[in-house]
Amino acid sequence: QIIPTALSEAGMGLYGAFYPSPASRITYEVYLVNGFHDGVLLNADGTRIPEGRGAFEEDNNNFPSFVGRAAYSPFVEAEVGVSVHTGPYNRYKIDDLKVDSRRDLTIAAIDWEYRIGDLELLGEYATATIDIPASLKGLFADRQHGVYGQANLHFGREWLTTMPRSKFTAVVRYELADFDRRIEGDAVRRLTLGLNFRPVEDTVFKLDYHYGWSRSRVNVLEQSAGMNVSVASYF
């Protein structure tokens, strides 16, 4: 909700890696892309970054956005990364004629992953800053942020003798998306408890229970709960 998924934009860039030591690695990615468009503000729910994704085949403002990420892995089991996506989202020029003030949207994030034995800890925090026209301030948010943290515990290898590569995974995940940091409401939270079974590494059966809290812009609380059953296979 703060970093739209899947975010694919036309553009170009480069990436690479350095190895400061035999065990450590530094990776980087930099791109120039079309960026977001005015859909960020063209909805009744307030500022919603995902509504501005998938910019048109032509950049709506003829000015690219910058995307970059750098990550450091001191050893194979750990990595921490920082990233940014920044650039104008509104159409402020038509040909060479300026028709509006330029308004930028910037997302900055930090992500992490750590594995120790059969336990994996991962998560991400993101904050977004959106230039809002003066006439819309108070109605649309100019500050948003979100975070998730997840723990995966793998167990039960070789419990099924007919499936020697199988394993189970217990999952605990907490996530928050705050769509307006200047008010109490307009935010969603969710706690998820899950159990996964992988007969092989590329196929998974998932059973999840989730409980959620949602607050409207006037801070009215709604609660929800549910269960998901899903199957995924990769090739």
Tab-separated table of C-alpha atoms in Angstrom:
chain	number	residue	atom	x	y	z
A	1	GLN	CA	0.000	0.000	0.000
A	2	ILE	CA	2.958	2.362	0.522
A	3	ILE	CA	5.327	0.670	-1.933
A	4	PRO	CA	2.998	-0.606	-4.674
A	5	THR	CA	3.398	-4.248	-5.650
A	6	ALA	CA	4.143	-5.228	-8.284
A	7	LEU	CA	5.678	-1.929	-9.332
A	8	SER	CA	6.874	-2.145	-12.935
A	9	GLU	CA	7.790	0.969	-14.873
A	10	ALA	CA	9.414	1.569	-18.217
A	11	GLY	CA	12.963	2.823	-17.875
A	12	MET	CA	16.621	1.907	-17.897
A	13	GLY	CA	19.416	1.481	-15.401
A	14	LEU	CA	22.251	-0.641	-14.154
A	15	TYR	CA	23.125	-2.853	-11.209
A	16	GLY	CA	26.123	-4.618	-9.817
A	17	ALA	CA	27.968	-5.941	-6.770
A	18	PHE	CA	31.195	-5.527	-4.818
A	19	TYR	CA	32.810	-8.057	-2.495
A	20	PRO	CA	34.769	-6.309	0.300
A	21	SER	CA	35.703	-9.670	1.818
A	22	PRO	CA	35.232	-13.376	1.029
A	23	ALA	CA	32.055	-13.438	3.164
A	24	SER	CA	30.534	-9.979	2.549
A	25	ARG	CA	28.808	-8.333	-0.385
A	26	ILE	CA	27.542	-4.880	-1.395
A	27	THR	CA	24.952	-4.652	-4.170
A	28	TYR	CA	23.511	-1.613	-5.930
A	29	GLU	CA	20.742	-0.790	-8.415
A	30	VAL	CA	20.008	2.565	-10.082
A	31	TYR	CA	17.304	3.297	-12.656
A	32	LEU	CA	15.566	6.150	-14.437
A	33	VAL	CA	11.880	5.296	-14.959
A	34	ASN	CA	8.597	6.891	-16.024
A	35	GLY	CA	7.437	7.189	-12.415
A	36	PHE	CA	3.951	7.686	-11.008
A	37	HIS	CA	1.079	9.704	-12.467
A	38	ASP	CA	-1.812	11.845	-11.206
A	39	GLY	CA	-3.846	8.797	-10.155
A	40	VAL	CA	-2.146	9.182	-6.757
A	41	LEU	CA	-4.819	11.807	-5.977
A	42	LEU	CA	-7.659	10.827	-8.316
A	43	ASN	CA	-9.720	8.693	-5.933
A	44	ALA	CA	-12.258	9.166	-3.160
A	45	ASP	CA	-10.187	7.481	-0.420
A	46	GLY	CA	-7.510	10.168	-0.221
A	47	THR	CA	-3.863	9.844	-1.202
A	48	ARG	CA	-3.254	6.325	-2.545
A	49	ILE	CA	0.140	5.744	-4.139
A	50	PRO	CA	-0.812	2.417	-5.834
A	51	GLU	CA	-3.421	4.260	-7.915
A	52	GLY	CA	-0.618	6.201	-9.599
A	53	ARG	CA	1.500	3.206	-10.584
A	54	GLY	CA	1.911	1.768	-14.071
A	55	ALA	CA	2.670	5.084	-15.700
A	56	PHE	CA	1.623	5.445	-19.305
A	57	GLU	CA	3.803	4.275	-22.175
A	58	GLU	CA	4.940	7.867	-22.372
A	59	ASP	CA	6.023	9.697	-19.243
A	60	ASN	CA	3.158	12.038	-18.340
A	61	ASN	CA	5.541	14.879	-17.461
A	62	ASN	CA	8.586	14.104	-19.605
A	63	PHE	CA	10.825	14.002	-16.535
A	64	PRO	CA	12.106	10.650	-15.241
A	65	SER	CA	11.930	9.428	-11.675
A	66	PHE	CA	14.994	8.013	-9.946
A	67	VAL	CA	14.991	4.592	-8.299
A	68	GLY	CA	17.913	3.232	-6.338
A	69	ARG	CA	18.782	0.561	-3.795
A	70	ALA	CA	21.989	-0.334	-1.984
A	71	ALA	CA	22.344	-3.385	0.243
A	72	TYR	CA	25.044	-4.738	2.522
A	73	SER	CA	25.389	-8.395	3.431
A	74	PRO	CA	28.141	-9.015	6.016
A	75	PHE	CA	27.621	-12.776	5.577
A	76	VAL	CA	25.284	-15.038	3.650
A	77	GLU	CA	22.627	-15.191	6.376
A	78	ALA	CA	22.073	-11.433	6.752
A	79	GLU	CA	21.322	-8.396	4.585
A	80	VAL	CA	20.143	-4.832	5.143
A	81	GLY	CA	19.161	-2.510	2.315
A	82	VAL	CA	18.113	1.095	1.770
A	83	SER	CA	16.152	2.316	-1.232
A	84	VAL	CA	14.465	5.390	-2.688
A	85	HIS	CA	11.980	6.240	-5.439
A	86	THR	CA	11.650	9.960	-6.177
A	87	GLY	CA	10.388	12.210	-8.958
A	88	PRO	CA	7.411	14.260	-10.183
A	89	TYR	CA	4.037	12.536	-10.464
A	90	ASN	CA	1.816	15.237	-11.918
A	91	ARG	CA	1.603	16.573	-15.453
A	92	TYR	CA	3.042	20.038	-15.041
A	93	LYS	CA	4.159	20.585	-18.646
A	94	ILE	CA	2.487	20.081	-21.998
A	95	ASP	CA	5.225	20.221	-24.602
A	96	ASP	CA	7.254	23.187	-23.354
A	97	LEU	CA	4.314	25.017	-21.795
A	98	LYS	CA	4.154	24.948	-17.987
A	99	VAL	CA	0.543	24.308	-16.905
A	100	ASP	CA	1.015	23.489	-13.211
A	101	SER	CA	3.573	23.507	-10.421
A	102	ARG	CA	5.823	20.469	-10.302
A	103	ARG	CA	4.854	18.100	-7.476
A	104	ASP	CA	7.168	15.297	-6.357
A	105	LEU	CA	6.528	11.955	-4.688
A	106	THR	CA	9.347	10.352	-2.696
A	107	ILE	CA	9.387	6.923	-1.072
A	108	ALA	CA	12.332	5.911	1.126
A	109	ALA	CA	12.683	2.479	2.683
A	110	ILE	CA	14.909	0.200	4.706
A	111	ASP	CA	14.610	-3.591	4.545
A	112	TRP	CA	16.311	-6.405	6.408
A	113	GLU	CA	16.677	-10.171	6.477
A	114	TYR	CA	18.454	-12.423	8.941
A	115	ARG	CA	18.617	-16.212	9.111
A	116	ILE	CA	19.863	-18.243	12.039
A	117	GLY	CA	19.412	-21.982	11.690
A	118	ASP	CA	15.765	-22.699	10.862
A	119	LEU	CA	14.588	-19.194	11.881
A	120	GLU	CA	14.203	-16.315	9.406
A	121	LEU	CA	13.530	-12.709	10.460
A	122	LEU	CA	12.618	-10.206	7.775
A	123	GLY	CA	10.832	-6.908	7.381
A	124	GLU	CA	10.697	-3.474	5.830
A	125	TYR	CA	9.872	0.104	6.809
A	126	ALA	CA	8.863	2.719	4.241
A	127	THR	CA	7.954	6.399	4.453
A	128	ALA	CA	6.410	8.494	1.685
A	129	THR	CA	6.282	12.246	1.120
A	130	ILE	CA	3.825	13.626	-1.436
A	131	ASP	CA	3.588	17.224	-2.644
A	132	ILE	CA	-0.090	18.154	-2.410
A	133	PRO	CA	-1.744	21.213	-4.042
A	134	ALA	CA	-2.572	23.866	-1.446
A	135	SER	CA	-6.294	23.552	-2.197
A	136	LEU	CA	-6.250	19.837	-1.241
A	137	LYS	CA	-4.242	20.001	1.986
A	138	GLY	CA	-6.232	18.580	4.856
A	139	LEU	CA	-8.239	16.415	2.477
A	140	PHE	CA	-5.320	14.444	1.027
A	141	ALA	CA	-2.309	13.189	2.979
A	142	ASP	CA	1.211	14.425	2.288
A	143	ARG	CA	2.907	11.986	4.708
A	144	GLN	CA	2.462	8.206	4.832
A	145	HIS	CA	4.414	5.296	6.224
A	146	GLY	CA	4.211	1.550	6.680
A	147	VAL	CA	6.088	-1.351	8.213
A	148	TYR	CA	5.986	-5.118	8.363
A	149	GLY	CA	7.893	-7.664	10.383
A	150	GLN	CA	7.805	-11.411	9.830
A	151	ALA	CA	9.294	-14.493	11.456
A	152	ASN	CA	9.466	-17.876	9.684
A	153	LEU	CA	10.370	-21.039	11.583
A	154	HIS	CA	11.115	-24.117	9.452
A	155	PHE	CA	10.615	-27.548	10.994
A	156	GLY	CA	9.536	-31.106	10.229
A	157	ARG	CA	12.164	-31.997	7.663
A	158	GLU	CA	12.064	-35.712	6.822
A	159	TRP	CA	8.895	-36.224	8.874
A	160	LEU	CA	7.354	-37.658	5.718
A	161	THR	CA	9.647	-40.442	4.562
A	162	THR	CA	7.987	-40.512	1.130
A	163	MET	CA	8.883	-36.801	0.695
A	164	PRO	CA	12.492	-36.428	1.882
A	165	ARG	CA	12.697	-32.795	0.694
A	166	SER	CA	9.509	-31.667	2.439
A	167	LYS	CA	9.288	-29.220	5.364
A	168	PHE	CA	6.802	-27.175	7.384
A	169	THR	CA	7.015	-23.462	8.180
A	170	ALA	CA	5.276	-21.558	10.978
A	171	VAL	CA	4.758	-17.864	10.145
A	172	VAL	CA	4.016	-14.825	12.296
A	173	ARG	CA	3.591	-11.461	10.536
A	174	TYR	CA	2.581	-7.972	11.678
A	175	GLU	CA	1.966	-5.114	9.263
A	176	LEU	CA	0.835	-1.492	9.408
A	177	ALA	CA	-0.047	1.013	6.685
A	178	ASP	CA	-0.714	4.568	7.883
A	179	PHE	CA	-2.168	6.618	5.031
A	180	ASP	CA	-2.003	9.971	6.852
A	181	ARG	CA	0.607	10.529	9.541
A	182	ARG	CA	-0.953	13.860	10.548
A	183	ILE	CA	-4.200	12.345	11.907
A	184	GLU	CA	-5.158	9.482	14.215
A	185	GLY	CA	-7.232	7.547	11.664
A	186	ASP	CA	-6.828	6.396	8.053
A	187	ALA	CA	-4.670	3.389	8.912
A	188	VAL	CA	-4.819	-0.397	8.734
A	189	ARG	CA	-3.052	-3.060	10.803
A	190	ARG	CA	-3.016	-6.820	10.480
A	191	LEU	CA	-1.656	-9.773	12.437
A	192	THR	CA	-1.241	-13.038	10.534
A	193	LEU	CA	-0.504	-16.546	11.839
A	194	GLY	CA	0.266	-19.145	9.213
A	195	LEU	CA	1.354	-22.711	8.601
A	196	ASN	CA	2.974	-23.686	5.298
A	197	PHE	CA	3.865	-27.078	3.898
A	198	ARG	CA	6.387	-27.540	1.099
A	199	PRO	CA	6.573	-31.038	-0.418
A	200	VAL	CA	9.452	-29.606	-2.497
A	201	GLU	CA	11.085	-26.179	-2.355
A	202	ASP	CA	9.157	-24.736	-5.316
A	203	THR	CA	5.643	-25.792	-4.231
A	204	VAL	CA	3.824	-24.592	-1.126
A	205	PHE	CA	0.442	-25.158	0.552
A	206	LYS	CA	-0.549	-22.286	2.857
A	207	LEU	CA	-3.058	-21.950	5.670
A	208	ASP	CA	-3.299	-18.464	7.212
A	209	TYR	CA	-5.429	-16.860	9.914
A	210	HIS	CA	-5.463	-13.057	9.984
A	211	TYR	CA	-6.952	-10.451	12.271
A	212	GLY	CA	-7.159	-6.828	11.189
A	213	TRP	CA	-7.861	-3.363	12.547
A	214	SER	CA	-8.912	-0.554	10.213
A	215	ARG	CA	-9.515	3.090	11.127
A	216	SER	CA	-11.297	5.542	8.817
A	217	ARG	CA	-10.219	9.169	8.394
A	218	VAL	CA	-12.616	10.107	11.213
A	219	ASN	CA	-10.979	7.418	13.397
A	220	VAL	CA	-13.852	4.921	13.404
A	221	LEU	CA	-12.491	1.463	14.207
A	222	GLU	CA	-13.473	-1.641	12.266
A	223	GLN	CA	-12.159	-5.116	13.034
A	224	SER	CA	-12.076	-8.157	10.804
A	225	ALA	CA	-10.821	-11.725	10.801
A	226	GLY	CA	-10.506	-14.467	8.224
A	227	MET	CA	-8.694	-17.514	6.960
A	228	ASN	CA	-6.933	-18.100	3.651
A	229	VAL	CA	-6.025	-21.387	2.013
A	230	SER	CA	-3.766	-21.214	-1.033
A	231	VAL	CA	-1.425	-23.248	-3.205
A	232	ALA	CA	1.506	-21.915	-5.219
A	233	SER	CA	4.032	-23.592	-7.494
A	234	TYR	CA	7.007	-22.068	-9.301
A	235	PHE	CA	8.886	-23.245	-12.357
